[in-house]
Structure formats: C-alpha cells, structure tokens
JSON list of C-alpha atoms in Angstrom, two decimals:
[
{"chain": "A", "resi": 1010, "resn": "MET", "atom": "CA", "xyz": [-160.70, -2.05, -70.46]},
{"chain": "A", "resi": 1011, "resn": "GLY", "atom": "CA", "xyz": [-160.75, -5.76, -69.81]},
{"chain": "A", "resi": 1012, "resn": "PHE", "atom": "CA", "xyz": [-157.61, -7.88, -70.01]},
{"chain": "A", "resi": 1013, "resn": "PHE", "atom": "CA", "xyz": [-158.43, -11.57, -70.34]},
{"chain": "A", "resi": 1014, "resn": "ASP", "atom": "CA", "xyz": [-158.32, -14.40, -72.87]},
{"chain": "A", "resi": 1015, "resn": "GLY", "atom": "CA", "xyz": [-161.14, -15.71, -74.99]},
{"chain": "A", "resi": 1016, "resn": "LEU", "atom": "CA", "xyz": [-161.83, -13.14, -77.72]},
{"chain": "A", "resi": 1017, "resn": "LEU", "atom": "CA", "xyz": [-160.40, -13.74, -81.15]},
{"chain": "A", "resi": 1018, "resn": "GLY", "atom": "CA", "xyz": [-160.51, -11.41, -84.13]},
{"chain": "A", "resi": 1019, "resn": "GLY", "atom": "CA", "xyz": [-163.93, -11.47, -85.78]},
{"chain": "A", "resi": 1020, "resn": "ARG", "atom": "CA", "xyz": [-164.52, -12.46, -89.37]},
{"chain": "A", "resi": 1021, "resn": "ALA", "atom": "CA", "xyz": [-166.27, -10.15, -91.78]},
{"chain": "A", "resi": 1022, "resn": "ALA", "atom": "CA", "xyz": [-169.93, -11.04, -92.21]},
{"chain": "A", "resi": 1023, "resn": "ASP", "atom": "CA", "xyz": [-173.05, -9.81, -93.93]},
{"chain": "A", "resi": 1024, "resn": "PHE", "atom": "CA", "xyz": [-175.68, -8.93, -91.35]},
{"chain": "A", "resi": 1025, "resn": "ASP", "atom": "CA", "xyz": [-179.43, -9.02, -91.62]},
{"chain": "A", "resi": 1026, "resn": "SER", "atom": "CA", "xyz": [-180.84, -5.87, -90.09]},
{"chain": "A", "resi": 1027, "resn": "GLY", "atom": "CA", "xyz": [-184.18, -7.56, -89.50]},
{"chain": "A", "resi": 1028, "resn": "SER", "atom": "CA", "xyz": [-187.64, -6.62, -90.74]},
{"chain": "A", "resi": 1029, "resn": "ALA", "atom": "CA", "xyz": [-188.97, -4.81, -87.68]},
{"chain": "A", "resi": 1030, "resn": "SER", "atom": "CA", "xyz": [-192.33, -3.15, -88.14]},
{"chain": "A", "resi": 1031, "resn": "THR", "atom": "CA", "xyz": [-192.98, 0.48, -87.40]},
{"chain": "A", "resi": 1032, "resn": "ASN", "atom": "CA", "xyz": [-194.48, -0.51, -84.05]},
{"chain": "A", "resi": 1033, "resn": "ALA", "atom": "CA", "xyz": [-192.21, -0.66, -81.03]},
{"chain": "A", "resi": 1034, "resn": "ILE", "atom": "CA", "xyz": [-192.26, -2.33, -77.64]},
{"chain": "A", "resi": 1035, "resn": "GLU", "atom": "CA", "xyz": [-191.04, 0.04, -74.96]},
{"chain": "A", "resi": 1036, "resn": "LEU", "atom": "CA", "xyz": [-189.54, -1.62, -71.91]},
{"chain": "A", "resi": 1037, "resn": "ASN", "atom": "CA", "xyz": [-190.09, 0.49, -68.81]},
{"chain": "A", "resi": 1038, "resn": "ARG", "atom": "CA", "xyz": [-190.68, 0.01, -65.09]},
{"chain": "A", "resi": 1039, "resn": "ARG", "atom": "CA", "xyz": [-194.20, -1.26, -65.65]},
{"chain": "A", "resi": 1040, "resn": "HIS", "atom": "CA", "xyz": [-193.37, -3.48, -68.61]},
{"chain": "A", "resi": 1041, "resn": "GLN", "atom": "CA", "xyz": [-189.90, -4.91, -68.03]},
{"chain": "A", "resi": 1042, "resn": "THR", "atom": "CA", "xyz": [-189.72, -8.15, -70.02]},
{"chain": "A", "resi": 1043, "resn": "VAL", "atom": "CA", "xyz": [-190.53, -9.53, -73.43]},
{"chain": "A", "resi": 1044, "resn": "SER", "atom": "CA", "xyz": [-190.01, -13.02, -74.85]},
{"chain": "A", "resi": 1045, "resn": "LEU", "atom": "CA", "xyz": [-188.35, -13.23, -78.24]},
{"chain": "A", "resi": 1046, "resn": "THR", "atom": "CA", "xyz": [-189.29, -16.90, -78.42]},
{"chain": "A", "resi": 1047, "resn": "LYS", "atom": "CA", "xyz": [-193.01, -16.26, -77.94]},
{"chain": "A", "resi": 1048, "resn": "GLN", "atom": "CA", "xyz": [-192.87, -13.65, -80.70]},
{"chain": "A", "resi": 1049, "resn": "ASP", "atom": "CA", "xyz": [-191.10, -16.07, -83.07]},
{"chain": "A", "resi": 1050, "resn": "ALA", "atom": "CA", "xyz": [-188.13, -13.69, -83.09]},
{"chain": "A", "resi": 1051, "resn": "ALA", "atom": "CA", "xyz": [-185.45, -15.90, -81.49]},
{"chain": "A", "resi": 1052, "resn": "THR", "atom": "CA", "xyz": [-183.63, -16.68, -84.73]},
{"chain": "A", "resi": 1053, "resn": "GLY", "atom": "CA", "xyz": [-181.39, -14.81, -87.14]},
{"chain": "A", "resi": 1054, "resn": "HIS", "atom": "CA", "xyz": [-179.43, -11.72, -86.23]},
{"chain": "A", "resi": 1055, "resn": "LEU", "atom": "CA", "xyz": [-180.66, -9.55, -83.37]},
{"chain": "A", "resi": 1056, "resn": "ARG", "atom": "CA", "xyz": [-179.44, -6.01, -84.01]},
{"chain": "A", "resi": 1057, "resn": "VAL", "atom": "CA", "xyz": [-178.72, -3.89, -80.92]},
{"chain": "A", "resi": 1058, "resn": "ASN", "atom": "CA", "xyz": [-178.31, -0.17, -81.59]},
{"chain": "A", "resi": 1059, "resn": "LEU", "atom": "CA", "xyz": [-177.27, 2.71, -79.34]},
{"chain": "A", "resi": 1060, "resn": "THR", "atom": "CA", "xyz": [-178.04, 6.30, -80.31]},
{"chain": "A", "resi": 1061, "resn": "TRP", "atom": "CA", "xyz": [-177.73, 9.52, -78.34]},
{"chain": "A", "resi": 1062, "resn": "ARG", "atom": "CA", "xyz": [-177.73, 13.28, -78.61]},
{"chain": "A", "resi": 1063, "resn": "MET", "atom": "CA", "xyz": [-177.13, 16.27, -76.36]},
{"chain": "A", "resi": 1064, "resn": "ARG", "atom": "CA", "xyz": [-180.09, 18.05, -74.79]},
{"chain": "A", "resi": 1065, "resn": "THR", "atom": "CA", "xyz": [-180.72, 21.41, -76.44]},
{"chain": "A", "resi": 1066, "resn": "SER", "atom": "CA", "xyz": [-180.38, 23.19, -73.07]},
{"chain": "A", "resi": 1067, "resn": "ASP", "atom": "CA", "xyz": [-176.70, 22.26, -73.03]},
{"chain": "A", "resi": 1068, "resn": "LEU", "atom": "CA", "xyz": [-176.17, 24.44, -76.08]},
{"chain": "A", "resi": 1069, "resn": "ASP", "atom": "CA", "xyz": [-178.11, 27.50, -74.92]},
{"chain": "A", "resi": 1070, "resn": "GLY", "atom": "CA", "xyz": [-174.93, 29.42, -74.18]},
{"chain": "A", "resi": 1071, "resn": "ALA", "atom": "CA", "xyz": [-173.64, 28.90, -77.68]},
{"chain": "A", "resi": 1072, "resn": "GLN", "atom": "CA", "xyz": [-177.02, 29.89, -79.10]},
{"chain": "A", "resi": 1073, "resn": "ARG", "atom": "CA", "xyz": [-177.11, 33.17, -77.15]},
{"chain": "A", "resi": 1074, "resn": "THR", "atom": "CA", "xyz": [-173.64, 34.09, -78.42]},
{"chain": "A", "resi": 1075, "resn": "SER", "atom": "CA", "xyz": [-174.75, 33.28, -81.95]},
{"chain": "A", "resi": 1076, "resn": "LEU", "atom": "CA", "xyz": [-177.85, 35.48, -81.64]},
{"chain": "A", "resi": 1077, "resn": "LEU", "atom": "CA", "xyz": [-175.79, 38.45, -80.46]},
{"chain": "A", "resi": 1078, "resn": "ARG", "atom": "CA", "xyz": [-173.68, 38.22, -83.59]},
{"chain": "A", "resi": 1079, "resn": "HIS", "atom": "CA", "xyz": [-176.57, 37.27, -85.91]},
{"chain": "A", "resi": 1080, "resn": "PRO", "atom": "CA", "xyz": [-179.81, 38.73, -84.45]},
{"chain": "A", "resi": 1081, "resn": "PHE", "atom": "CA", "xyz": [-181.92, 37.74, -87.48]},
{"chain": "A", "resi": 1082, "resn": "LYS", "atom": "CA", "xyz": [-181.39, 34.08, -86.58]},
{"chain": "A", "resi": 1083, "resn": "ALA", "atom": "CA", "xyz": [-184.08, 34.56, -83.94]},
{"chain": "A", "resi": 1084, "resn": "LEU", "atom": "CA", "xyz": [-186.60, 34.78, -86.77]},
{"chain": "A", "resi": 1085, "resn": "LYS", "atom": "CA", "xyz": [-185.64, 31.36, -88.12]},
{"chain": "A", "resi": 1086, "resn": "PRO", "atom": "CA", "xyz": [-187.42, 28.21, -86.88]},
{"chain": "A", "resi": 1087, "resn": "PRO", "atom": "CA", "xyz": [-185.37, 26.26, -84.31]},
{"chain": "A", "resi": 1088, "resn": "GLU", "atom": "CA", "xyz": [-183.20, 23.51, -85.69]},
{"chain": "A", "resi": 1089, "resn": "VAL", "atom": "CA", "xyz": [-183.66, 19.95, -84.57]},
{"chain": "A", "resi": 1090, "resn": "LEU", "atom": "CA", "xyz": [-180.44, 19.07, -82.80]},
{"chain": "A", "resi": 1091, "resn": "GLY", "atom": "CA", "xyz": [-179.31, 15.57, -83.56]},
{"chain": "A", "resi": 1092, "resn": "HIS", "atom": "CA", "xyz": [-175.99, 14.02, -84.34]},
{"chain": "A", "resi": 1093, "resn": "GLY", "atom": "CA", "xyz": [-173.39, 16.32, -85.81]},
{"chain": "A", "resi": 1094, "resn": "GLN", "atom": "CA", "xyz": [-170.32, 18.37, -85.09]},
{"chain": "A", "resi": 1095, "resn": "SER", "atom": "CA", "xyz": [-171.88, 19.92, -81.98]},
{"chain": "A", "resi": 1096, "resn": "MET", "atom": "CA", "xyz": [-172.17, 16.45, -80.49]},
{"chain": "A", "resi": 1097, "resn": "VAL", "atom": "CA", "xyz": [-168.48, 15.50, -80.56]},
{"chain": "A", "resi": 1098, "resn": "ASP", "atom": "CA", "xyz": [-168.02, 15.95, -76.81]},
{"chain": "A", "resi": 1099, "resn": "VAL", "atom": "CA", "xyz": [-170.25, 12.93, -76.13]},
{"chain": "A", "resi": 1100, "resn": "ASP", "atom": "CA", "xyz": [-168.64, 9.51, -76.42]},
{"chain": "A", "resi": 1101, "resn": "LEU", "atom": "CA", "xyz": [-170.99, 6.77, -75.28]},
{"chain": "A", "resi": 1102, "resn": "ASP", "atom": "CA", "xyz": [-169.85, 3.21, -75.89]},
{"chain": "A", "resi": 1103, "resn": "LEU", "atom": "CA", "xyz": [-171.99, 0.11, -76.34]},
{"chain": "A", "resi": 1104, "resn": "GLY", "atom": "CA", "xyz": [-170.79, -3.15, -74.83]},
{"chain": "A", "resi": 1105, "resn": "CYS", "atom": "CA", "xyz": [-171.95, -6.61, -73.84]},
{"chain": "A", "resi": 1106, "resn": "LEU", "atom": "CA", "xyz": [-170.91, -8.97, -71.08]},
{"chain": "A", "resi": 1107, "resn": "TYR", "atom": "CA", "xyz": [-171.55, -12.55, -72.20]},
{"chain": "A", "resi": 1108, "resn": "GLU", "atom": "CA", "xyz": [-171.75, -15.94, -70.56]},
{"chain": "A", "resi": 1109, "resn": "LEU", "atom": "CA", "xyz": [-172.09, -19.02, -72.76]},
{"chain": "A", "resi": 1110, "resn": "THR", "atom": "CA", "xyz": [-173.60, -22.34, -71.73]},
{"chain": "A", "resi": 1111, "resn": "ASP", "atom": "CA", "xyz": [-170.14, -23.96, -71.76]},
{"chain": "A", "resi": 1112, "resn": "GLY", "atom": "CA", "xyz": [-169.01, -21.54, -69.03]},
{"chain": "A", "resi": 1113, "resn": "THR", "atom": "CA", "xyz": [-167.06, -19.15, -71.28]},
{"chain": "A", "resi": 1114, "resn": "LYS", "atom": "CA", "xyz": [-167.31, -15.54, -70.12]},
{"chain": "A", "resi": 1115, "resn": "GLY", "atom": "CA", "xyz": [-166.04, -12.30, -71.62]},
{"chain": "A", "resi": 1116, "resn": "VAL", "atom": "CA", "xyz": [-166.89, -8.89, -73.01]},
{"chain": "A", "resi": 1117, "resn": "VAL", "atom": "CA", "xyz": [-167.53, -7.31, -76.40]},
{"chain": "A", "resi": 1118, "resn": "GLN", "atom": "CA", "xyz": [-166.72, -3.57, -76.41]},
{"chain": "A", "resi": 1119, "resn": "PRO", "atom": "CA", "xyz": [-164.77, -0.93, -78.36]},
{"chain": "A", "resi": 1120, "resn": "LEU", "atom": "CA", "xyz": [-162.20, -0.43, -75.58]},
{"chain": "A", "resi": 1121, "resn": "GLY", "atom": "CA", "xyz": [-159.37, -2.89, -76.11]},
{"chain": "A", "resi": 1122, "resn": "GLY", "atom": "CA", "xyz": [-160.70, -3.85, -79.54]},
{"chain": "A", "resi": 1123, "resn": "TYR", "atom": "CA", "xyz": [-162.86, -6.71, -78.25]},
{"chain": "A", "resi": 1124, "resn": "LEU", "atom": "CA", "xyz": [-165.24, -6.62, -81.20]},
{"chain": "A", "resi": 1125, "resn": "GLY", "atom": "CA", "xyz": [-166.30, -10.28, -81.07]},
{"chain": "A", "resi": 1126, "resn": "ASP", "atom": "CA", "xyz": [-167.45, -12.66, -83.82]},
{"chain": "A", "resi": 1127, "resn": "VAL", "atom": "CA", "xyz": [-170.98, -13.25, -85.05]},
{"chain": "A", "resi": 1128, "resn": "ASN", "atom": "CA", "xyz": [-170.31, -16.68, -86.62]},
{"chain": "A", "resi": 1129, "resn": "ALA", "atom": "CA", "xyz": [-168.19, -18.19, -83.82]},
{"chain": "A", "resi": 1130, "resn": "PRO", "atom": "CA", "xyz": [-168.19, -17.84, -80.04]},
{"chain": "A", "resi": 1131, "resn": "PRO", "atom": "CA", "xyz": [-169.32, -15.52, -78.50]},
{"chain": "A", "resi": 1132, "resn": "TYR", "atom": "CA", "xyz": [-171.75, -15.09, -81.45]},
{"chain": "A", "resi": 1133, "resn": "ILE", "atom": "CA", "xyz": [-171.76, -11.33, -80.86]},
{"chain": "A", "resi": 1134, "resn": "LYS", "atom": "CA", "xyz": [-170.16, -8.75, -83.13]},
{"chain": "A", "resi": 1135, "resn": "LEU", "atom": "CA", "xyz": [-169.72, -5.02, -82.56]},
{"chain": "A", "resi": 1136, "resn": "SER", "atom": "CA", "xyz": [-169.72, -3.12, -85.81]},
{"chain": "A", "resi": 1137, "resn": "GLY", "atom": "CA", "xyz": [-167.24, -0.51, -84.58]},
{"chain": "A", "resi": 1138, "resn": "ASP", "atom": "CA", "xyz": [-166.74, 2.49, -82.31]},
{"chain": "A", "resi": 1139, "resn": "ASP", "atom": "CA", "xyz": [-168.74, 5.64, -83.00]},
{"chain": "A", "resi": 1140, "resn": "ARG", "atom": "CA", "xyz": [-166.85, 8.47, -81.28]},
{"chain": "A", "resi": 1141, "resn": "PHE", "atom": "CA", "xyz": [-168.60, 11.43, -82.87]},
{"chain": "A", "resi": 1142, "resn": "GLY", "atom": "CA", "xyz": [-172.32, 10.73, -82.43]},
{"chain": "A", "resi": 1143, "resn": "SER", "atom": "CA", "xyz": [-173.18, 9.81, -86.00]},
{"chain": "A", "resi": 1144, "resn": "ALA", "atom": "CA", "xyz": [-176.82, 9.27, -86.92]},
{"chain": "A", "resi": 1145, "resn": "SER", "atom": "CA", "xyz": [-176.35, 5.49, -86.95]},
{"chain": "A", "resi": 1146, "resn": "GLY", "atom": "CA", "xyz": [-174.80, 5.37, -83.48]},
{"chain": "A", "resi": 1147, "resn": "GLU", "atom": "CA", "xyz": [-173.17, 2.09, -82.43]},
{"chain": "A", "resi": 1148, "resn": "THR", "atom": "CA", "xyz": [-174.48, -1.33, -83.38]},
{"chain": "A", "resi": 1149, "resn": "MET", "atom": "CA", "xyz": [-173.83, -4.91, -82.33]},
{"chain": "A", "resi": 1150, "resn": "TYR", "atom": "CA", "xyz": [-175.28, -8.12, -83.71]},
{"chain": "A", "resi": 1151, "resn": "VAL", "atom": "CA", "xyz": [-176.24, -11.27, -81.80]},
{"chain": "A", "resi": 1152, "resn": "ASN", "atom": "CA", "xyz": [-176.54, -14.51, -83.78]},
{"chain": "A", "resi": 1153, "resn": "LEU", "atom": "CA", "xyz": [-179.62, -16.13, -82.26]},
{"chain": "A", "resi": 1154, "resn": "ASP", "atom": "CA", "xyz": [-179.27, -19.13, -84.53]},
{"chain": "A", "resi": 1155, "resn": "HIS", "atom": "CA", "xyz": [-176.75, -20.15, -81.83]},
{"chain": "A", "resi": 1156, "resn": "ARG", "atom": "CA", "xyz": [-179.09, -19.30, -78.96]},
{"chain": "A", "resi": 1157, "resn": "ASP", "atom": "CA", "xyz": [-178.55, -22.74, -77.39]},
{"chain": "A", "resi": 1158, "resn": "ALA", "atom": "CA", "xyz": [-174.91, -21.74, -76.80]},
{"chain": "A", "resi": 1159, "resn": "ILE", "atom": "CA", "xyz": [-175.90, -18.50, -75.05]},
{"chain": "A", "resi": 1160, "resn": "LYS", "atom": "CA", "xyz": [-176.68, -18.42, -71.31]},
{"chain": "A", "resi": 1161, "resn": "ARG", "atom": "CA", "xyz": [-176.95, -14.67, -70.69]},
{"chain": "A", "resi": 1162, "resn": "LEU", "atom": "CA", "xyz": [-175.94, -11.38, -72.29]},
{"chain": "A", "resi": 1163, "resn": "LEU", "atom": "CA", "xyz": [-175.82, -8.07, -70.44]},
{"chain": "A", "resi": 1164, "resn": "VAL", "atom": "CA", "xyz": [-175.94, -5.10, -72.81]},
{"chain": "A", "resi": 1165, "resn": "PHE", "atom": "CA", "xyz": [-174.42, -2.02, -71.20]},
{"chain": "A", "resi": 1166, "resn": "VAL", "atom": "CA", "xyz": [-173.42, 1.55, -72.05]},
{"chain": "A", "resi": 1167, "resn": "TYR", "atom": "CA", "xyz": [-170.54, 3.50, -70.55]},
{"chain": "A", "resi": 1168, "resn": "ILE", "atom": "CA", "xyz": [-169.18, 7.01, -70.87]},
{"chain": "A", "resi": 1169, "resn": "TYR", "atom": "CA", "xyz": [-165.60, 7.13, -72.05]},
{"chain": "A", "resi": 1170, "resn": "ASP", "atom": "CA", "xyz": [-163.09, 9.45, -70.35]},
{"chain": "A", "resi": 1171, "resn": "GLN", "atom": "CA", "xyz": [-164.09, 13.07, -69.56]},
{"chain": "A", "resi": 1172, "resn": "THR", "atom": "CA", "xyz": [-167.34, 13.19, -71.52]},
{"chain": "A", "resi": 1173, "resn": "PRO", "atom": "CA", "xyz": [-170.66, 14.47, -70.07]},
{"chain": "A", "resi": 1174, "resn": "ALA", "atom": "CA", "xyz": [-172.85, 12.38, -67.77]},
{"chain": "A", "resi": 1175, "resn": "PHE", "atom": "CA", "xyz": [-175.95, 10.45, -68.77]},
{"chain": "A", "resi": 1176, "resn": "ASP", "atom": "CA", "xyz": [-178.35, 13.18, -67.68]},
{"chain": "A", "resi": 1177, "resn": "ARG", "atom": "CA", "xyz": [-176.92, 15.38, -70.46]},
{"chain": "A", "resi": 1178, "resn": "THR", "atom": "CA", "xyz": [-177.67, 12.84, -73.18]},
{"chain": "A", "resi": 1179, "resn": "GLN", "atom": "CA", "xyz": [-180.81, 11.33, -74.61]},
{"chain": "A", "resi": 1180, "resn": "ALA", "atom": "CA", "xyz": [-179.56, 7.80, -75.05]},
{"chain": "A", "resi": 1181, "resn": "VAL", "atom": "CA", "xyz": [-181.77, 5.01, -76.39]},
{"chain": "A", "resi": 1182, "resn": "VAL", "atom": "CA", "xyz": [-180.90, 1.35, -76.89]},
{"chain": "A", "resi": 1183, "resn": "THR", "atom": "CA", "xyz": [-183.05, -0.33, -79.52]},
{"chain": "A", "resi": 1184, "resn": "LEU", "atom": "CA", "xyz": [-183.23, -4.05, -80.25]},
{"chain": "A", "resi": 1185, "resn": "TYR", "atom": "CA", "xyz": [-184.26, -5.07, -83.77]},
{"chain": "A", "resi": 1186, "resn": "PRO", "atom": "CA", "xyz": [-185.21, -8.77, -83.91]},
{"chain": "A", "resi": 1187, "resn": "SER", "atom": "CA", "xyz": [-185.21, -10.62, -87.21]},
{"chain": "A", "resi": 1188, "resn": "SER", "atom": "CA", "xyz": [-189.01, -10.35, -87.17]},
{"chain": "A", "resi": 1189, "resn": "GLY", "atom": "CA", "xyz": [-191.63, -8.45, -85.22]},
{"chain": "A", "resi": 1190, "resn": "PRO", "atom": "CA", "xyz": [-191.53, -5.05, -83.52]},
{"chain": "A", "resi": 1191, "resn": "ARG", "atom": "CA", "xyz": [-188.39, -3.36, -82.31]},
{"chain": "A", "resi": 1192, "resn": "ILE", "atom": "CA", "xyz": [-187.73, -3.12, -78.56]},
{"chain": "A", "resi": 1193, "resn": "GLU", "atom": "CA", "xyz": [-186.73, 0.26, -77.08]},
{"chain": "A", "resi": 1194, "resn": "ILE", "atom": "CA", "xyz": [-185.09, 1.05, -73.75]},
{"chain": "A", "resi": 1195, "resn": "GLY", "atom": "CA", "xyz": [-184.57, 4.70, -72.89]},
{"chain": "A", "resi": 1196, "resn": "LEU", "atom": "CA", "xyz": [-181.82, 5.81, -70.51]},
{"chain": "A", "resi": 1197, "resn": "ASP", "atom": "CA", "xyz": [-183.75, 8.82, -69.27]},
{"chain": "A", "resi": 1198, "resn": "GLU", "atom": "CA", "xyz": [-183.38, 8.52, -65.50]},
{"chain": "A", "resi": 1199, "resn": "ARG", "atom": "CA", "xyz": [-181.40, 11.26, -63.78]},
{"chain": "A", "resi": 1200, "resn": "HIS", "atom": "CA", "xyz": [-178.08, 9.97, -62.50]},
{"chain": "A", "resi": 1201, "resn": "PRO", "atom": "CA", "xyz": [-175.75, 12.93, -63.17]},
{"chain": "A", "resi": 1202, "resn": "GLU", "atom": "CA", "xyz": [-172.59, 11.31, -61.80]},
{"chain": "A", "resi": 1203, "resn": "ALA", "atom": "CA", "xyz": [-173.07, 7.82, -63.24]},
{"chain": "A", "resi": 1204, "resn": "ARG", "atom": "CA", "xyz": [-170.44, 6.54, -65.65]},
{"chain": "A", "resi": 1205, "resn": "SER", "atom": "CA", "xyz": [-172.00, 3.22, -66.72]},
{"chain": "A", "resi": 1206, "resn": "CYS", "atom": "CA", "xyz": [-175.44, 1.69, -67.13]},
{"chain": "A", "resi": 1207, "resn": "ALA", "atom": "CA", "xyz": [-176.58, -1.93, -67.35]},
{"chain": "A", "resi": 1208, "resn": "VAL", "atom": "CA", "xyz": [-179.33, -1.56, -69.94]},
{"chain": "A", "resi": 1209, "resn": "VAL", "atom": "CA", "xyz": [-180.86, -4.92, -70.77]},
{"chain": "A", "resi": 1210, "resn": "MET", "atom": "CA", "xyz": [-180.33, -8.63, -70.05]},
{"chain": "A", "resi": 1211, "resn": "ILE", "atom": "CA", "xyz": [-180.93, -11.20, -72.78]},
{"chain": "A", "resi": 1212, "resn": "GLU", "atom": "CA", "xyz": [-181.21, -14.57, -71.09]},
{"chain": "A", "resi": 1213, "resn": "ASN", "atom": "CA", "xyz": [-181.81, -18.16, -72.14]},
{"chain": "A", "resi": 1214, "resn": "VAL", "atom": "CA", "xyz": [-184.40, -19.40, -69.63]},
{"chain": "A", "resi": 1215, "resn": "LYS", "atom": "CA", "xyz": [-185.00, -23.12, -70.25]},
{"chain": "A", "resi": 1216, "resn": "GLY", "atom": "CA", "xyz": [-184.76, -22.59, -73.99]},
{"chain": "A", "resi": 1217, "resn": "GLU", "atom": "CA", "xyz": [-186.78, -19.36, -74.05]},
{"chain": "A", "resi": 1218, "resn": "MET", "atom": "CA", "xyz": [-184.94, -16.18, -75.03]},
{"chain": "A", "resi": 1219, "resn": "VAL", "atom": "CA", "xyz": [-186.15, -13.47, -72.65]},
{"chain": "A", "resi": 1220, "resn": "VAL", "atom": "CA", "xyz": [-185.27, -9.77, -72.83]},
{"chain": "A", "resi": 1221, "resn": "ARG", "atom": "CA", "xyz": [-185.40, -7.97, -69.48]},
{"chain": "A", "resi": 1222, "resn": "ARG", "atom": "CA", "xyz": [-184.98, -4.27, -68.82]},
{"chain": "A", "resi": 1223, "resn": "GLU", "atom": "CA", "xyz": [-182.30, -3.46, -66.24]},
{"chain": "A", "resi": 1224, "resn": "VAL", "atom": "CA", "xyz": [-181.40, 0.28, -66.51]},
{"chain": "A", "resi": 1225, "resn": "LYS", "atom": "CA", "xyz": [-179.13, 0.20, -63.47]},
{"chain": "A", "resi": 1226, "resn": "PHE", "atom": "CA", "xyz": [-176.68, 3.10, -63.29]},
{"chain": "A", "resi": 1227, "resn": "VAL", "atom": "CA", "xyz": [-173.35, 2.77, -61.50]},
{"chain": "A", "resi": 1228, "resn": "TYR", "atom": "CA", "xyz": [-170.64, 5.29, -60.71]},
{"chain": "A", "resi": 1229, "resn": "GLY", "atom": "CA", "xyz": [-167.76, 3.12, -61.87]},
{"chain": "A", "resi": 1230, "resn": "PHE", "atom": "CA", "xyz": [-167.06, 1.32, -65.12]},
{"chain": "A", "resi": 1231, "resn": "GLN", "atom": "CA", "xyz": [-167.30, -2.24, -66.44]},
{"chain": "A", "resi": 1232, "resn": "GLY", "atom": "CA", "xyz": [-165.69, -3.76, -63.35]},
{"chain": "A", "resi": 1233, "resn": "GLU", "atom": "CA", "xyz": [-168.51, -2.42, -61.18]},
{"chain": "A", "resi": 1234, "resn": "LEU", "atom": "CA", "xyz": [-171.14, -3.85, -63.53]},
{"chain": "A", "resi": 1235, "resn": "ASP", "atom": "CA", "xyz": [-169.25, -7.14, -63.40]},
{"chain": "A", "resi": 1236, "resn": "ARG", "atom": "CA", "xyz": [-169.43, -7.21, -59.60]},
{"chain": "A", "resi": 1237, "resn": "LEU", "atom": "CA", "xyz": [-173.10, -6.22, -59.62]},
{"chain": "A", "resi": 1238, "resn": "TYR", "atom": "CA", "xyz": [-174.03, -9.16, -61.83]},
{"chain": "A", "resi": 1239, "resn": "GLY", "atom": "CA", "xyz": [-171.40, -11.65, -60.68]},
{"chain": "A", "resi": 1240, "resn": "TRP", "atom": "CA", "xyz": [-169.47, -12.16, -63.91]},
{"chain": "A", "resi": 1241, "resn": "GLY", "atom": "CA", "xyz": [-166.09, -12.67, -62.25]},
{"chain": "A", "resi": 1242, "resn": "LEU", "atom": "CA", "xyz": [-163.75, -11.22, -64.89]},
{"chain": "A", "resi": 1243, "resn": "GLN", "atom": "CA", "xyz": [-160.43, -9.47, -64.25]},
{"chain": "A", "resi": 1244, "resn": "TRP", "atom": "CA", "xyz": [-160.34, -5.80, -65.27]},
{"chain": "A", "resi": 1245, "resn": "GLY", "atom": "CA", "xyz": [-157.62, -3.22, -65.85]},
{"chain": "A", "resi": 1246, "resn": "ARG", "atom": "CA", "xyz": [-157.45, 0.36, -67.05]},
{"chain": "A", "resi": 1247, "resn": "GLY", "atom": "CA", "xyz": [-157.78, 0.71, -70.80]},
{"chain": "A", "resi": 1248, "resn": "TYR", "atom": "CA", "xyz": [-157.44, 3.58, -73.28]},
{"chain": "A", "resi": 1249, "resn": "LYS", "atom": "CA", "xyz": [-158.47, 4.35, -76.82]},
{"chain": "A", "resi": 1250, "resn": "THR", "atom": "CA", "xyz": [-156.10, 5.34, -79.55]},
{"chain": "A", "resi": 1251, "resn": "LYS", "atom": "CA", "xyz": [-156.56, 8.77, -81.10]},
{"chain": "A", "resi": 1252, "resn": "ALA", "atom": "CA", "xyz": [-159.21, 8.85, -83.75]},
{"chain": "A", "resi": 1253, "resn": "GLY", "atom": "CA", "xyz": [-159.12, 10.84, -86.92]},
{"chain": "A", "resi": 1254, "resn": "ARG", "atom": "CA", "xyz": [-162.21, 12.24, -88.55]}
]
C-alpha cells in the first residue's frame, strides 16, 4: 500500500524463536509498558506474532443448518473453533512502521511485498503473508542486536479488502523476546467499523528498549496510522495478487 524508496529485498536468514517461558506479561490499560532492557531481553531476535480466529457466534447460522441435516451432531461435544477452512474470510495483516536513528523511515508489510531484512536496515523481517488463518498466523522478526540503529517501531494490524471487522475476530499480538516471558496484547475492544489498529510501540528511549501498548483503532488504513503518529510517508492504493492454496 505504500509507494516509497528504502526497502530492498531481504536475505534468507535463520531466526531464533527465543526461549520464552510459559509465563506471559499482558499489556492492558492498567499495565501499558514493559522494558526489554531491564529484563535483559534487548538482544537477539524479537519475534512478533499475530494470530486470530472468528468468534463462534459468527458461525451459528452454519451450525443450525448442519444440525437440521445431521441432528445427532447435537449429541457431540462442541468443537474448538480455531484456524481452518471456516476462517478463510478473515485476512488480517501484520505490519510495522519503522524509524531508524539515521532518519530512515518506511514500512514492513505484506501489501506491496515490503518484507524487510533482518540483517540489514531496517533490521525487521516479515516471514510472509498468511491469508487463510493458519495456526501459526503471521510473524515478523526484529534484530535487537542492532537496537542502537532503531529509534521507534510501530507494530500494527489491518484488515485487507472486504473482510470482517475487528469485533468479529479474536486477534492477539504476542512478542517473544530472546529471553524471559512473552508479551501479549489483545485486540478485544469493540470497534466494529475499524479497518486498522496501532498495536504496540517499541521505542529506544535513551538506550532503553521500551514496549508500550497502543491499541488505537482507526477507520482508515496505513496512511491514517501514519498521520496519527507523524511518520510522514507517502501512501497509495495497493492490492494483493491472487493466492493459491
């Protein structure tokens, strides 16, 4: 969706997924920030993962039709609805606006193929575009070994094209540092018409890497998030190519 210079094709790399414990830090309105530096987690690859699923109430109509045809299904225990073929109508995309300490600005996102590079500027790499709600969702990696080159990163999620709104999904963005507990941010606020959400800011504050919850929903796309946070990029309409299964 963005048309500007500064993103070159990324090189293949082996990523560390981190060694996060089973404990998690949940960022919410009461607890909005956490310091990676103070937790000795400001090195290595920070893994940022987006997962989502449809609420079961959105499938009630299909269930009722199924029960009319197969009444004995009512005797079976309810299935846990996660990622699968019934989720294909949802296409959430994970992206990141970045600003480096040398003044370079840009975006990493599936739209336009701006997948970044983990070993060279912007030190962010998107693993790919999950269009069908797979169990692994979408993942990007931030190379915090180059944290001195990073000024701020805004991780965001947007809904592509005619897919359902955020209030029909159960989206969660999870940060997995190279050590220590994972950090979870749920997008569970009701904004039925919103198309994009600024989820979390990762900022270099005088050498300290601070993660701050944002969860700000907007009714436009990346350009509106840009204006909200003063990035100053030029945006144009973008489209995805057709995807095969």
